[in-house]
Short mmCIF file of C-alpha atoms in Angstrom, two decimals:
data_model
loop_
_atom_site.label_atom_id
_atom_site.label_comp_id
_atom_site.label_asym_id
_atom_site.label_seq_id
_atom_site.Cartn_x
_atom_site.Cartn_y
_atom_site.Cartn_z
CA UNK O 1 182.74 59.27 88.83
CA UNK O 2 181.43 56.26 87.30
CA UNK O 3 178.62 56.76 85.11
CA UNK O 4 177.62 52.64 84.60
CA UNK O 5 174.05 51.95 85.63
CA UNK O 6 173.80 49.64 88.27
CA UNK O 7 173.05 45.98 87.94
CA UNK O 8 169.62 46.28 89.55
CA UNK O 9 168.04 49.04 88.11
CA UNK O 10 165.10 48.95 85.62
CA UNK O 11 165.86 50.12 81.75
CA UNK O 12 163.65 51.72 79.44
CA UNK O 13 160.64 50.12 77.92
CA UNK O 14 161.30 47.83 74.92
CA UNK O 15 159.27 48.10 71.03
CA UNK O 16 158.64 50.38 69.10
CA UNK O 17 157.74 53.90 69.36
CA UNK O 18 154.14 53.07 68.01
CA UNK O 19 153.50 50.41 70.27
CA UNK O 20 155.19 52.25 73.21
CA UNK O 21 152.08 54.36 75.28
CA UNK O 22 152.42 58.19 75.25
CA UNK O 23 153.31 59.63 78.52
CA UNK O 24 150.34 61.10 80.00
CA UNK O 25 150.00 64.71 81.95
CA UNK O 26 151.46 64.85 85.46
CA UNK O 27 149.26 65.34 88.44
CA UNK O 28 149.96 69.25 88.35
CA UNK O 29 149.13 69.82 84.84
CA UNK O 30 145.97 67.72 84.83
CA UNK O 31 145.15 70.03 87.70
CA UNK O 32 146.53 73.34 86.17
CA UNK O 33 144.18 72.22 82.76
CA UNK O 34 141.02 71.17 84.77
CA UNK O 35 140.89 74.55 86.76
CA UNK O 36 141.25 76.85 83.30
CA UNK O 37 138.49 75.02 81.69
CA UNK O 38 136.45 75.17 84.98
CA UNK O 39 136.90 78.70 84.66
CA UNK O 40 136.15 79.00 80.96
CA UNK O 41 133.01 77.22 81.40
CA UNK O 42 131.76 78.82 84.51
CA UNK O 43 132.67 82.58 83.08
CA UNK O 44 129.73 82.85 80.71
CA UNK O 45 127.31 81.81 83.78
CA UNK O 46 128.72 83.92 86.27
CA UNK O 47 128.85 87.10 83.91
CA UNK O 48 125.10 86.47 83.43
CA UNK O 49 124.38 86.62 87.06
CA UNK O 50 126.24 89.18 88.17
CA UNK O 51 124.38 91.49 85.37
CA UNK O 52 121.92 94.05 86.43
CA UNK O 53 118.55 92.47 87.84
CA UNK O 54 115.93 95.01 87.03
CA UNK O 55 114.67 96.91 90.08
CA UNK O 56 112.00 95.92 91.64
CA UNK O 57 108.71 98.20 91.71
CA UNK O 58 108.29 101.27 94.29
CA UNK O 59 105.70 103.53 94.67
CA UNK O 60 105.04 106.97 97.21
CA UNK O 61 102.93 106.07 99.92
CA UNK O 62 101.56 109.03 102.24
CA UNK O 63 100.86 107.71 105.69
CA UNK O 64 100.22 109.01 109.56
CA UNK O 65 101.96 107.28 111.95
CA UNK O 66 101.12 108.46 115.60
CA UNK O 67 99.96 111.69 114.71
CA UNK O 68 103.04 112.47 112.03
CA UNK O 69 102.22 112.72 108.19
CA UNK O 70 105.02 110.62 106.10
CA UNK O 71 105.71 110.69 102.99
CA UNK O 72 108.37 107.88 101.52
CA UNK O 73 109.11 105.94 98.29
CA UNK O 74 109.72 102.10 99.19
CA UNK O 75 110.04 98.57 97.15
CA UNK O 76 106.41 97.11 96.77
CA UNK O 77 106.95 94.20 98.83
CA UNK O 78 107.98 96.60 101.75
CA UNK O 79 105.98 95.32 104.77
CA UNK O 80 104.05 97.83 107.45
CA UNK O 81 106.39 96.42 109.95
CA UNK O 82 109.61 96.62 108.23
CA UNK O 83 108.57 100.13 107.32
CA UNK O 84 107.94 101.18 110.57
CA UNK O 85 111.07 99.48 111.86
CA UNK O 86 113.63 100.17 108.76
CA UNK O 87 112.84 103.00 107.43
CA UNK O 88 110.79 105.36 110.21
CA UNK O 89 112.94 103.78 113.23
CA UNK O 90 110.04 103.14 115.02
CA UNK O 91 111.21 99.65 117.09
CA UNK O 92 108.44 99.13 119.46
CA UNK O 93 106.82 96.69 116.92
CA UNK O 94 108.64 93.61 117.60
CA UNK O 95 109.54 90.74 114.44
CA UNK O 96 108.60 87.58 115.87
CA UNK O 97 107.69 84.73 114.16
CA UNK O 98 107.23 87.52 110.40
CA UNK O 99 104.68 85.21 109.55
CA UNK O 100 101.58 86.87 111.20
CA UNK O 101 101.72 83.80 113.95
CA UNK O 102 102.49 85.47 117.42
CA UNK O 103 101.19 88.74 117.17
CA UNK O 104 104.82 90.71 118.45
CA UNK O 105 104.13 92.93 115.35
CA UNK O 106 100.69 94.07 116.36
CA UNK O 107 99.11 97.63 115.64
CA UNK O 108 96.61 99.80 114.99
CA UNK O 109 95.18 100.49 111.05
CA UNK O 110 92.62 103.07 110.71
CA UNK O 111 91.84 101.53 114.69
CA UNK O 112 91.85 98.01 113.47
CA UNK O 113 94.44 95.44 114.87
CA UNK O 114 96.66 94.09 112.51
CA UNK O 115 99.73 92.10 112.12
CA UNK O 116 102.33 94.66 110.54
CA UNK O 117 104.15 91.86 109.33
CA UNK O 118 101.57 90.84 106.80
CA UNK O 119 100.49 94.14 105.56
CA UNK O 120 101.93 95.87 102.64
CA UNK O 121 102.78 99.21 103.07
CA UNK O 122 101.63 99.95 99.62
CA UNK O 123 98.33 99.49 100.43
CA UNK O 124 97.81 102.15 103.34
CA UNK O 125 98.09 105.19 101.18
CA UNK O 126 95.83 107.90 103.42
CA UNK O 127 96.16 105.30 106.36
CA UNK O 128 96.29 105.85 109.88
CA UNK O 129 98.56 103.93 111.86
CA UNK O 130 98.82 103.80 115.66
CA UNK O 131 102.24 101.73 117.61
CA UNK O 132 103.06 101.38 120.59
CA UNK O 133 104.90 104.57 120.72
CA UNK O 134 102.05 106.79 119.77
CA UNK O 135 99.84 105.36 122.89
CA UNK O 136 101.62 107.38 125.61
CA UNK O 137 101.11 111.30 125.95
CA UNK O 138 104.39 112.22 126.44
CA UNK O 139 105.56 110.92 130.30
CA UNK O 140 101.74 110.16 130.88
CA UNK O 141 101.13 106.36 129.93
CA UNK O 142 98.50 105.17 128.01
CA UNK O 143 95.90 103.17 131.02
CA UNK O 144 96.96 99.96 129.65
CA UNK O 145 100.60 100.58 129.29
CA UNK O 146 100.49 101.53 133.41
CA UNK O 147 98.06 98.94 134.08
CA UNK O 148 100.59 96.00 132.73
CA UNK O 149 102.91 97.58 134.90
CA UNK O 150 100.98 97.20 137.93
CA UNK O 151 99.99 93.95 137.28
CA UNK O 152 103.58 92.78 136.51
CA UNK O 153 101.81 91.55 133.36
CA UNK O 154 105.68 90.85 131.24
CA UNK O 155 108.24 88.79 132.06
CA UNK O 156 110.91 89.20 128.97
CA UNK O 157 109.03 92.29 127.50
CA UNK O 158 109.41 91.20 124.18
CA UNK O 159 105.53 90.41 123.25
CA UNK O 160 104.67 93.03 125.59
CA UNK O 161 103.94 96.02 122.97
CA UNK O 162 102.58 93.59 120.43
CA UNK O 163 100.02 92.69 123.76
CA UNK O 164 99.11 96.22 124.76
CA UNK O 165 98.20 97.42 121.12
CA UNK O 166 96.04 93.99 120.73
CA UNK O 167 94.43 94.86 124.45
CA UNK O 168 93.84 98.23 123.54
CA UNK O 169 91.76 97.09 120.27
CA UNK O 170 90.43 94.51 121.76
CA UNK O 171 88.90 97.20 124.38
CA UNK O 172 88.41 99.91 121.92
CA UNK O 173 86.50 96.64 120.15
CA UNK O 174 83.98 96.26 123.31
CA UNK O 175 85.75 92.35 123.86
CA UNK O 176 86.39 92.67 127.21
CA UNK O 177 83.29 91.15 129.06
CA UNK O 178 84.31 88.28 130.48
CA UNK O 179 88.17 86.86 130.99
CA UNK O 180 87.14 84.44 129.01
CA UNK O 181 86.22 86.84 125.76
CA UNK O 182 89.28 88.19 126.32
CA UNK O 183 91.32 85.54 126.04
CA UNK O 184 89.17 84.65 122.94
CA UNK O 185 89.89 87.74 121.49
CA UNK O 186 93.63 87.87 122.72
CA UNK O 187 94.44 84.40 121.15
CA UNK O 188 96.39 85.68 118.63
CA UNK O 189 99.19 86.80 120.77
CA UNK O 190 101.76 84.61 122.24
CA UNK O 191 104.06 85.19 125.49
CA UNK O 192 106.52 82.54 125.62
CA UNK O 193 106.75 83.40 129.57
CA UNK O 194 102.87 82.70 130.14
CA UNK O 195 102.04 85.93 131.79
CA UNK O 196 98.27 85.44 130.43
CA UNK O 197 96.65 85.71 133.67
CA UNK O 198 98.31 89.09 134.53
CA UNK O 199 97.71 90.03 131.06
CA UNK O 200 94.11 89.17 131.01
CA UNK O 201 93.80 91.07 134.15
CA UNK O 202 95.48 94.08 133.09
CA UNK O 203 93.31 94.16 129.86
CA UNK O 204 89.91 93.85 132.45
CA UNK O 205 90.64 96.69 134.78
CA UNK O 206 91.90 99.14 132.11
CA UNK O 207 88.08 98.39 130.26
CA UNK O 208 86.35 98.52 133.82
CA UNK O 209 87.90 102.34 134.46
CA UNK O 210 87.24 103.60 130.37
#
C-alpha cells in the first residue's frame, strides 16, 4: 500500500515554530475545564447555604378550642389558621385568599370575629377560640348552620363556614336589624357563587327566633 500523499491534499503549516500558533483546547476539553472550575467556584457558595439556618423562635401557647384545652409548642410566625388546620386538624376553617381578604378563615376569639389567617397564634395564650366545628351540639346544628340549609344559602360550600361563624358574630354582635346592616356587617366575606340573598336571609331569621 502506497503511502505517497496525494497531489491535492493540504501540508503542514510553513515557519517557524515561534511564529507557528499553538494549538488550542478541543471543544471537549474546553468543556471538561469550564465545568471543574464552575464547580470549584460554586462549592464555597453552595456549602454556605446548605449550612444550618438557625431555628426560628417557638414558644408554648395554652389555648381552648371548642371547649378542649391545648397545649402545643409552634414557630412564632405560626398563624391561628394554620394552627387550627396543621397542627389540631381542625379543617372547617377554609385558606382562601391567606391574606385576611375573603373571610373563608373566619372565627370566633374570646367571641370576636376574626380572620385566622392574620392572627398569630402566639398571641392567644389563655384564648378562647370558637370554629365552625365547635357550633353544633353533637347531631343538633347550631340555628344558623340549619337555617343556611333551609335557605339553600351555599352553592360550592367553600365560604360557607367562614359565613356562618361571621353570621353568628355578627348576631351575637346585635347587627342584624335591617338586611341592609347585615350586609354592612357581612362585607367582609366573599361567595364567589353570589348566594348573598339566601345568606342574608338565613342570617335574619336565625336573629328573629334568638
Amino acid at each position: 500500500m502506497s503511502t505517497t500523499e496525494p497531489s491535492g491534499a493540504v501540508g503542514p503549516p510553513t515557519g517557524t515554530a515561534e511564529s507557528s500558533p499553538a494549538p488550542g483546547p478541543s471543544r471537549r476539553a474546553f468543556i471538561a475545564t469550564s465545568a471543574v472550575g464552575g464547580v470549584i467556584a460554586v462549592g464555597p457558595l453552595l456549602g454556605e447555604a446548605g449550612a444550618a439556618a438557625p431555628q426560628a423562635p417557638r414558644s408554648q401557647v395554652a389555648l381552648t378550642v371548642n371547649g378542649r384545652r391545648y397545649t402545643v409548642t409552634i414557630d412564632n410566625r405560626t398563624s391561628l389558621l394554620d394552627l387550627l388546620r396543621e397542627h389540631l386538624e381542625l379543617t372547617g376553617s377554609k385558606k382562601g385568599c391567606n391574606a385576611g381578604a375573603c373571610g373563608a378563615c373566619t372565627v370566633l376569639v374570646d367571641g370576636q370575629r376574626v380572620n385566622s389567617c392574620l392572627t398569630l397564634a402566639v398571641r392567644l395564650d389563655g384564648a378562647e377560640v370558637t370554629t365552625f366545628e365547635g357550633l353544633s351540639d353533637g347531631e343538633r346544628l347550631h340555628p344558623l348552620q340549619q337555617a343556611f340549609i333551609n335557605e339553600d344559602a351555599f352553592q360550592c360550600g367553600y365560604c360557607t363556614p367562614g359565613q356562618i361563624m361571621s353570621g353568628v358574630g355578627c348576631i351575637t354582635e346585635g347587627h342584624t336589624g335591617s338586611k341592609d346592616e347585615i350586609r354592612e356587617w357581612m362585607s367582609g366575606n366573599i361567595c364567589r357563587c353570589g348566594c348573598y340573598p339566601k345568606i342574608v336571609r338565613a342570617v335574619e331569621q336565625t336573629a328573629r327566633r334568638k
